[in-house]
Short mmCIF file of C-alpha atoms in Angstrom, two decimals:
data_model
loop_
_atom_site.label_atom_id
_atom_site.label_comp_id
_atom_site.label_asym_id
_atom_site.label_seq_id
_atom_site.Cartn_x
_atom_site.Cartn_y
_atom_site.Cartn_z
CA MET B 1 -20.60 15.06 17.57
CA SER B 2 -18.85 13.17 14.64
CA ARG B 3 -15.50 11.63 15.17
CA PRO B 4 -12.57 12.91 13.16
CA THR B 5 -11.05 10.48 10.37
CA LEU B 6 -7.37 9.69 9.95
CA THR B 7 -7.74 11.34 6.53
CA ALA B 8 -8.83 14.25 8.21
CA ILE B 9 -6.11 14.45 10.45
CA SER B 10 -3.36 13.67 7.85
CA LEU B 11 -4.68 16.65 6.04
CA HIS B 12 -3.65 19.12 9.04
CA ARG B 13 -0.45 17.42 9.24
CA PRO B 14 1.55 17.96 5.88
CA ALA B 15 3.90 15.47 4.73
CA GLN B 16 7.42 15.51 6.66
CA THR B 17 9.37 16.61 3.75
CA SER B 18 12.84 17.02 4.99
CA GLY B 19 13.91 18.79 1.58
CA VAL B 20 16.80 19.14 -0.28
CA ASP B 21 16.33 21.29 -3.32
CA ALA B 22 16.70 20.10 -7.14
CA ALA B 23 20.08 21.88 -7.39
CA THR B 24 21.40 19.89 -4.47
CA ILE B 25 20.50 16.76 -5.91
CA SER B 26 21.68 17.60 -9.27
CA ARG B 27 24.99 18.33 -8.07
CA ALA B 28 24.94 14.95 -6.19
CA LYS B 29 23.99 13.26 -9.50
CA LEU B 30 27.15 14.82 -10.80
CA GLY B 31 29.34 13.23 -8.07
CA ASP B 32 29.44 16.04 -5.71
CA ILE B 33 30.37 14.51 -2.18
CA ASP B 34 29.22 17.68 -0.27
CA ALA B 35 25.61 17.78 -2.13
CA PHE B 36 25.42 13.91 -1.26
CA THR B 37 26.24 14.39 2.40
CA ALA B 38 23.68 17.38 2.35
CA ILE B 39 21.10 14.42 1.20
CA VAL B 40 22.14 12.03 3.76
CA GLU B 41 21.69 14.55 6.61
CA ALA B 42 18.47 15.70 5.36
CA TYR B 43 16.84 12.10 5.10
CA TYR B 44 19.07 9.93 7.71
CA ALA B 45 16.70 10.35 10.64
CA ARG B 46 13.41 9.62 8.50
CA CYS B 47 15.22 6.67 7.12
CA LEU B 48 16.42 5.36 10.35
CA ARG B 49 12.84 6.03 11.74
CA PHE B 50 11.11 3.92 8.91
CA GLY B 51 13.86 0.95 9.03
CA ARG B 52 13.28 0.61 12.76
CA GLY B 53 9.53 0.52 12.26
CA VAL B 54 9.69 -1.96 9.47
CA LEU B 55 12.59 -4.33 10.23
CA ARG B 56 12.03 -7.29 12.37
CA ASN B 57 15.17 -6.56 14.22
CA PRO B 58 15.30 -2.90 14.63
CA ASP B 59 19.05 -2.77 15.52
CA ASP B 60 19.60 -3.67 11.95
CA ALA B 61 18.33 -0.51 10.81
CA GLU B 62 21.58 1.42 10.83
CA ASP B 63 23.15 -1.18 8.51
CA VAL B 64 20.14 -1.10 6.30
CA VAL B 65 19.79 2.76 6.00
CA GLN B 66 23.65 2.74 5.17
CA GLU B 67 23.10 0.12 2.29
CA THR B 68 20.17 2.24 1.03
CA PHE B 69 22.38 5.30 0.74
CA ILE B 70 25.00 3.37 -0.96
CA ARG B 71 22.45 2.25 -3.51
CA LEU B 72 20.99 5.57 -3.89
CA TYR B 73 24.57 7.26 -4.45
CA ARG B 74 25.59 4.59 -7.08
CA ALA B 75 22.30 4.76 -8.88
CA LEU B 76 21.69 8.66 -8.96
CA PRO B 77 23.50 9.18 -12.36
CA ARG B 78 20.30 7.37 -13.55
CA TYR B 79 17.86 9.43 -11.81
CA GLU B 80 15.74 11.65 -13.63
CA GLU B 81 14.37 14.96 -12.48
CA ARG B 82 11.04 14.23 -13.43
CA GLN B 83 10.76 11.59 -10.77
CA ARG B 84 10.19 12.73 -7.27
CA PHE B 85 13.20 12.26 -5.12
CA GLU B 86 11.51 11.33 -1.77
CA PRO B 87 9.46 8.37 -3.06
CA TRP B 88 12.47 6.94 -4.92
CA LEU B 89 14.63 7.07 -1.93
CA PHE B 90 11.96 5.35 0.16
CA HIS B 91 11.39 2.83 -2.78
CA ILE B 92 15.11 1.78 -2.24
CA LEU B 93 14.82 1.94 1.40
CA GLY B 94 11.80 -0.58 1.22
CA ASN B 95 13.41 -2.82 -1.05
CA CYS B 96 16.43 -3.06 1.40
CA CYS B 97 14.33 -3.51 4.43
CA ARG B 98 12.36 -6.40 2.74
CA THR B 99 15.88 -7.98 1.74
CA ALA B 100 16.94 -7.69 5.42
CA ASN B 101 13.57 -9.30 6.79
CA LYS B 102 13.96 -12.08 4.42
CA SER B 103 17.65 -12.70 5.43
CA GLY B 104 18.38 -15.99 7.06
CA HIS B 105 20.26 -14.58 9.90
CA ARG B 106 17.61 -12.43 11.04
CA ARG B 107 17.21 -12.27 14.98
CA ASP B 108 13.55 -11.61 15.75
CA VAL B 109 13.03 -9.83 18.72
CA ILE B 110 10.89 -11.27 21.32
CA HIS B 111 9.18 -9.29 24.13
CA THR B 112 8.21 -11.02 26.96
CA ARG B 113 6.53 -10.25 30.32
CA ASP B 114 8.06 -11.61 33.75
CA ASP B 115 5.81 -10.43 36.53
CA ARG B 116 8.12 -11.76 38.95
CA ALA B 117 10.86 -9.87 37.61
CA MET B 118 8.94 -6.88 37.44
CA ALA B 119 7.93 -6.93 41.08
CA ARG B 120 11.74 -6.88 41.90
CA THR B 121 12.32 -3.65 40.26
CA ALA B 122 12.24 -0.25 42.06
CA ALA B 123 9.00 1.59 42.05
CA PRO B 124 8.30 3.12 38.65
CA ASP B 125 8.99 6.99 38.09
CA VAL B 126 5.48 8.35 37.23
CA SER B 127 6.75 11.74 35.72
CA PRO B 128 5.29 12.91 32.65
CA ALA B 129 8.23 12.26 30.73
CA ARG B 130 8.62 8.85 31.99
CA ASP B 131 4.99 8.33 31.09
CA GLU B 132 5.75 9.43 27.44
CA ALA B 133 8.61 7.20 27.29
CA GLU B 134 6.69 4.20 28.30
CA TRP B 135 4.09 4.89 25.93
CA ALA B 136 6.43 5.39 23.06
CA ASP B 137 7.72 1.92 24.09
CA ALA B 138 4.17 0.36 24.32
CA VAL B 139 3.49 1.75 20.54
CA ARG B 140 6.77 0.47 19.32
CA ARG B 141 5.96 -3.02 20.84
CA ALA B 142 2.29 -2.88 19.38
CA LEU B 143 3.62 -2.00 15.97
CA ALA B 144 6.19 -4.88 15.98
CA GLU B 145 2.72 -7.10 16.01
CA VAL B 146 1.49 -5.73 13.17
CA PRO B 147 2.23 -7.91 10.01
CA VAL B 148 5.16 -6.45 8.21
CA TYR B 149 3.23 -5.87 4.90
CA ASN B 150 0.52 -3.94 6.60
CA ARG B 151 3.05 -2.24 8.95
CA GLU B 152 5.15 -0.83 6.08
CA ILE B 153 2.16 1.01 4.19
CA PHE B 154 0.91 2.49 7.47
CA LEU B 155 4.31 4.00 8.22
CA LEU B 156 4.68 5.26 4.53
CA HIS B 157 1.31 6.97 4.75
CA TYR B 158 0.91 8.10 8.35
CA ILE B 159 4.31 8.58 9.57
CA GLU B 160 6.38 9.63 6.56
CA GLY B 161 3.24 11.51 4.96
CA PHE B 162 3.26 9.80 1.48
CA SER B 163 -0.13 9.77 -0.33
CA TYR B 164 -1.84 6.59 -1.68
CA GLU B 165 -0.89 7.59 -5.11
CA GLU B 166 2.54 7.96 -4.36
CA ILE B 167 2.69 4.60 -2.58
CA GLU B 168 0.98 2.99 -5.34
CA ARG B 169 3.91 4.17 -7.70
CA MET B 170 6.46 3.21 -5.15
CA THR B 171 5.27 -0.38 -4.67
CA GLY B 172 3.04 -1.45 -7.44
CA VAL B 173 0.26 -2.34 -5.01
CA ARG B 174 -3.22 -1.04 -6.01
CA ARG B 175 -4.74 1.82 -3.94
CA SER B 176 -7.59 -0.10 -2.64
CA ALA B 177 -5.47 -2.87 -1.30
CA LEU B 178 -3.26 -0.09 0.26
CA LYS B 179 -6.16 1.40 2.07
CA MET B 180 -7.07 -2.05 3.30
CA ARG B 181 -3.68 -2.50 4.78
CA VAL B 182 -3.70 0.56 6.50
CA LYS B 183 -6.88 -0.18 8.03
CA ARG B 184 -5.88 -3.32 9.09
CA ALA B 185 -2.82 -1.96 10.62
CA SER B 186 -4.78 0.88 12.46
CA ASP B 187 -7.45 -1.54 13.80
CA LEU B 188 -4.63 -3.90 15.08
CA LEU B 189 -2.69 -1.14 16.82
CA ARG B 190 -5.90 0.18 18.27
CA ALA B 191 -6.85 -3.22 19.76
CA LEU B 192 -3.38 -3.56 21.08
CA LEU B 193 -3.19 -0.14 22.59
CA SER B 194 -6.63 -0.45 24.03
CA GLY B 195 -5.62 -3.34 26.04
CA ARG B 196 -2.68 -1.14 27.47
CA ASN B 197 -4.89 1.50 28.48
CA ASP B 198 -7.28 -0.88 30.25
CA ASP B 199 -4.31 -1.79 32.68
CA MET I 1 -12.73 2.23 1.10
CA THR I 2 -12.42 4.96 3.59
CA ASP I 3 -9.70 5.02 6.50
CA SER I 4 -10.59 3.84 9.73
CA ALA I 5 -12.21 6.53 12.11
CA LEU I 6 -9.57 8.08 14.29
CA ASP I 7 -9.73 7.76 18.06
CA PRO I 8 -7.41 9.81 20.23
CA LEU I 9 -5.62 6.49 21.06
CA LEU I 10 -4.55 5.96 17.59
CA GLU I 11 -3.69 9.76 16.93
CA ARG I 12 -1.34 9.59 20.18
CA ALA I 13 0.22 6.52 18.78
CA ILE I 14 0.92 8.19 15.44
CA ASP I 15 2.26 11.19 17.24
CA ALA I 16 4.61 8.66 19.26
CA LEU I 17 5.86 6.92 16.07
CA ARG I 18 6.58 10.40 14.34
CA ALA I 19 9.48 11.27 16.85
CA LEU I 20 12.72 11.29 14.76
CA PRO I 21 16.01 9.81 16.02
CA SER I 22 18.66 12.16 16.41
CA LEU I 23 21.16 12.79 13.77
CA ASP I 24 24.57 10.99 14.16
CA GLN I 25 27.14 12.81 12.70
CA ALA I 26 29.87 10.07 12.78
CA ARG I 27 27.26 7.72 11.06
CA VAL I 28 26.71 10.10 8.22
CA SER I 29 30.37 10.45 7.59
CA ARG I 30 30.78 6.62 7.44
CA ILE I 31 27.80 6.32 5.03
CA VAL I 32 29.10 8.93 2.80
CA SER I 33 32.44 7.47 2.76
CA ALA I 34 31.18 3.93 2.07
CA ALA I 35 28.87 5.38 -0.72
CA ALA I 36 31.82 7.35 -2.42
CA ALA I 37 33.74 3.97 -2.23
CA ALA I 38 30.79 1.77 -3.69
CA ARG I 39 30.23 4.17 -6.29
CA LEU I 40 33.13 2.87 -8.18
CA ASN I 41 31.03 -0.46 -8.93
CA ALA I 42 28.60 1.60 -10.79
CA ALA I 43 28.28 -0.65 -13.61
CA GLU I 44 26.58 -3.30 -11.11
CA ASP I 45 23.09 -3.09 -12.13
CA ASP I 46 20.92 -2.86 -9.37
CA ALA I 47 17.48 -4.07 -9.42
CA SER I 48 16.35 -2.42 -6.03
CA VAL I 49 16.82 1.18 -7.27
CA ALA I 50 14.39 0.57 -10.06
CA ALA I 51 10.89 1.82 -10.08
CA PRO I 52 8.18 -1.05 -10.09
CA LEU I 53 7.11 -2.33 -13.43
CA ARG I 54 3.44 -2.27 -13.02
CA SER I 55 1.94 0.82 -14.40
CA THR I 56 -1.14 2.49 -13.21
CA MET I 57 -1.96 3.68 -16.96
CA PRO I 58 -4.98 1.41 -18.33
CA TRP I 59 -3.97 -0.90 -21.17
CA PRO I 60 -5.73 0.89 -23.97
CA TRP I 61 -3.81 4.00 -23.14
CA ILE I 62 -0.62 1.97 -23.16
CA ILE I 63 -1.30 0.45 -26.47
CA GLY I 64 -2.09 3.52 -28.00
CA VAL I 65 0.90 5.56 -26.62
CA ALA I 66 3.10 2.81 -27.86
CA ALA I 67 1.69 2.66 -31.38
CA ALA I 68 2.03 6.57 -31.51
CA ALA I 69 5.51 6.34 -30.30
CA ALA I 70 6.46 3.95 -32.97
CA LEU I 71 4.86 5.97 -35.85
CA ILE I 72 6.46 9.16 -34.62
CA GLY I 73 9.84 7.23 -34.35
CA PHE I 74 9.38 5.95 -37.76
CA VAL I 75 8.61 9.31 -39.62
CA ALA I 76 11.60 11.31 -37.58
CA ARG I 77 13.99 8.56 -38.09
CA GLY I 78 15.27 9.98 -41.40
CA ALA I 79 15.37 13.59 -40.09
CA LEU I 80 17.28 12.88 -37.00
CA VAL I 81 20.13 10.32 -38.15
CA SER I 82 22.53 13.38 -39.20
CA ARG I 83 22.37 15.16 -35.81
CA HIS I 84 24.92 14.65 -33.10
CA ARG I 85 23.62 12.44 -30.45
CA VAL I 86 23.21 13.76 -26.98
CA GLU I 87 24.61 11.89 -24.29
CA SER I 88 22.16 12.18 -21.52
CA ARG I 89 23.70 9.77 -18.92
CA VAL I 90 26.21 11.52 -16.65
CA ALA I 91 29.19 9.47 -15.93
CA PRO I 92 29.90 8.98 -12.35
CA VAL I 93 32.92 10.40 -10.47
CA VAL I 94 35.43 7.45 -10.53
CA LEU I 95 37.58 7.25 -7.24
CA SER I 96 41.24 6.33 -7.17
CA PRO I 97 41.99 2.97 -5.61
CA GLN I 98 43.96 4.92 -2.88
CA ALA I 99 40.84 7.34 -2.31
CA ILE I 100 38.87 3.84 -2.01
CA SER I 101 41.17 2.47 0.57
CA ILE I 102 41.15 5.66 2.65
CA ALA I 103 37.40 5.78 2.38
CA ARG I 104 36.92 2.13 3.41
CA ALA I 105 39.12 2.42 6.31
CA ALA I 106 36.94 5.61 7.16
CA ASN I 107 33.85 2.97 7.15
CA GLY I 108 34.90 1.22 10.19
CA ARG I 109 33.81 2.28 13.71
CA GLY I 110 35.80 4.71 15.34
CA ASP I 111 35.91 7.69 17.70
CA ALA I 112 33.37 10.29 16.22
CA GLU I 113 35.39 13.20 16.87
CA SER I 114 38.29 12.08 14.72
CA MET I 115 36.30 10.29 12.35
CA PRO I 116 37.61 11.00 8.71
CA ILE I 117 35.28 13.14 6.69
CA PRO I 118 34.88 12.80 2.87
CA LYS I 119 36.10 15.83 0.88
CA GLN I 120 35.89 16.47 -2.73
CA PHE I 121 38.74 18.37 -4.37
CA VAL I 122 38.14 19.61 -8.10
CA LEU I 123 40.53 21.24 -10.47
CA ASP I 124 39.57 22.84 -13.75
CA ASN I 125 42.43 22.31 -16.16
CA ALA I 126 41.70 21.30 -19.76
CA HIS I 127 45.24 20.77 -20.71
CA ALA I 128 46.65 18.49 -17.86
CA ALA I 129 47.31 14.74 -18.97
CA ARG I 130 47.44 13.81 -15.02
CA VAL I 131 46.90 15.53 -12.07
CA ALA I 132 47.38 14.28 -8.42
CA LEU I 133 46.34 15.58 -5.13
CA VAL I 134 48.87 16.04 -2.39
CA GLY I 135 48.90 17.13 1.10
CA ASP I 136 49.76 16.52 4.42
CA PHE I 137 47.18 14.01 4.85
CA ASN I 138 48.93 11.76 2.28
CA GLU I 139 52.59 12.69 3.22
CA TRP I 140 52.51 14.97 0.12
CA ASN I 141 52.74 11.95 -2.12
CA PRO I 142 52.23 12.52 -5.87
CA THR I 143 51.09 8.80 -6.43
CA ALA I 144 48.88 8.50 -3.42
CA ALA I 145 45.52 10.44 -4.93
CA PRO I 146 45.45 10.70 -8.70
CA LEU I 147 42.69 12.56 -9.83
CA THR I 148 40.03 11.39 -12.43
CA ARG I 149 38.66 13.28 -15.28
CA ASP I 150 34.92 13.65 -15.68
CA VAL I 151 34.11 12.86 -19.24
CA VAL I 152 30.98 15.15 -19.25
CA SER I 153 32.61 18.35 -17.15
CA GLY I 154 36.19 17.86 -18.15
CA LEU I 155 36.89 18.52 -14.54
CA TRP I 156 39.50 16.72 -12.43
CA THR I 157 37.95 15.30 -9.29
CA ILE I 158 38.60 13.02 -6.43
CA VAL I 159 36.96 12.24 -2.99
CA VAL I 160 39.39 11.49 0.07
CA SER I 161 38.39 10.84 3.55
CA ILE I 162 40.44 13.20 5.64
CA PRO I 163 40.69 13.70 9.48
CA PRO I 164 38.79 16.82 10.77
CA GLY I 165 41.11 19.87 11.01
CA ARG I 166 43.03 22.28 9.02
CA HIS I 167 45.25 20.74 5.99
CA MET I 168 47.34 22.03 3.59
CA TYR I 169 47.31 20.60 -0.14
CA ALA I 170 47.97 21.15 -3.56
CA PHE I 171 47.73 19.59 -6.99
CA VAL I 172 50.44 18.18 -8.83
CA VAL I 173 49.93 18.51 -12.67
CA ASP I 174 51.46 16.10 -15.12
CA ASP I 175 53.96 15.05 -12.58
CA SER I 176 55.82 18.09 -12.39
CA VAL I 177 53.87 21.42 -11.86
CA PHE I 178 52.96 22.03 -8.38
CA THR I 179 49.61 23.89 -8.38
CA LEU I 180 47.52 25.69 -5.99
CA ASP I 181 43.59 25.13 -5.68
CA PRO I 182 42.24 28.43 -7.14
CA ARG I 183 38.91 27.92 -5.20
CA ALA I 184 40.74 27.84 -1.74
CA PRO I 185 42.58 30.23 0.49
CA LYS I 186 46.30 30.00 0.54
CA VAL I 187 49.08 30.23 2.99
CA LYS I 188 52.85 29.74 3.47
CA ASP I 189 53.59 26.90 5.22
CA PRO I 190 57.09 27.24 7.15
CA ALA I 191 57.67 23.30 7.09
CA LEU I 192 57.04 23.10 3.23
CA GLY I 193 58.68 26.61 2.60
CA ALA I 194 56.15 27.29 -0.08
CA GLU I 195 52.57 28.61 -0.43
CA GLY I 196 49.82 25.59 -0.15
CA SER I 197 46.14 25.68 -0.45
CA VAL I 198 44.18 25.26 2.87
CA VAL I 199 41.14 23.06 3.53
CA ILE I 200 39.21 23.17 6.99
CA VAL I 201 37.68 19.74 7.22
CA GLY I 202 34.57 19.18 9.74
CA LYS I 203 33.76 21.84 12.43
CA PRO I 204 36.55 24.62 12.53
#
């Protein structure tokens, strides 16, 4: 039996469009603060998820997301309706994340494994919820090992649901290079998580 | 190039990464307040919001389109000069310094329940020269929150951050005319001795 591909899976899972209608965006463009609040409420969680995935220090994500929305609101009068809103928002967010990652004040998160300290801790909770939480933590740690230029594209494509065509327009990187970055990120994630599964 | 073959491990990892963080309403209020205050500096050019310069259109197409556009522009020039120019750019709502200070104050960390929430007030009055917002949130001070006239819509507007709860307010037109908000309910305020407009901010 042939194995499914990532492409096939992504077709079964449509892009996670948070959704604000065109009228709301038009009202926000005119300065309607309630409409802008609706936009922030619709996209805040997705932006925070993306920021935590891309930033060297995930604790900076809230500040970077705030900066993104400030820039968005300031630029909204220049927004043209023929543009797609979500790619534009994530284009701004990506730029803010890259700026934050380049910042000289960055505090890289270092994960260490101390077996002696682990031995002193209480016996682990083996409930399914605990297992899921540990798995999610392991995935986040593995993702942090993926080079940021591959990680960003991987997240845009598989987590935020943007097509390669949209990411090409957002980033200016050619489609063939985008696919290569996603493949490299996938390969590294798989390798890192396979090691965990073997424990 | 095709995508990597999927194994259940990677599929499960993608599922884990798709989990969304919860919505922090206090954080949303802080973001909106900060954005409202920052929009005052709209003149600042921000390169981070511009789309990438690289086009996916092939070069021969670009040259062809540019040549066609130049030709059309040359031909149409004479026909269009007498028409009124349409201003396509929408002017941003400009906030008063008082509103900005209120919004900036709201940008700090605080108790989520009492966090001021940005609220927009709008008055349609084509004949007014000046409009101010007065209410219990600014001690009914007519100089605290002057509205700005939007050049496109002609509406008077202001955004102020107000603590959650029920508030009474009104507009003062041309420094003298106490005007209720026609879009809001009105009640008689015993302390004020007159009717005022009512706004409920946050969850009732």
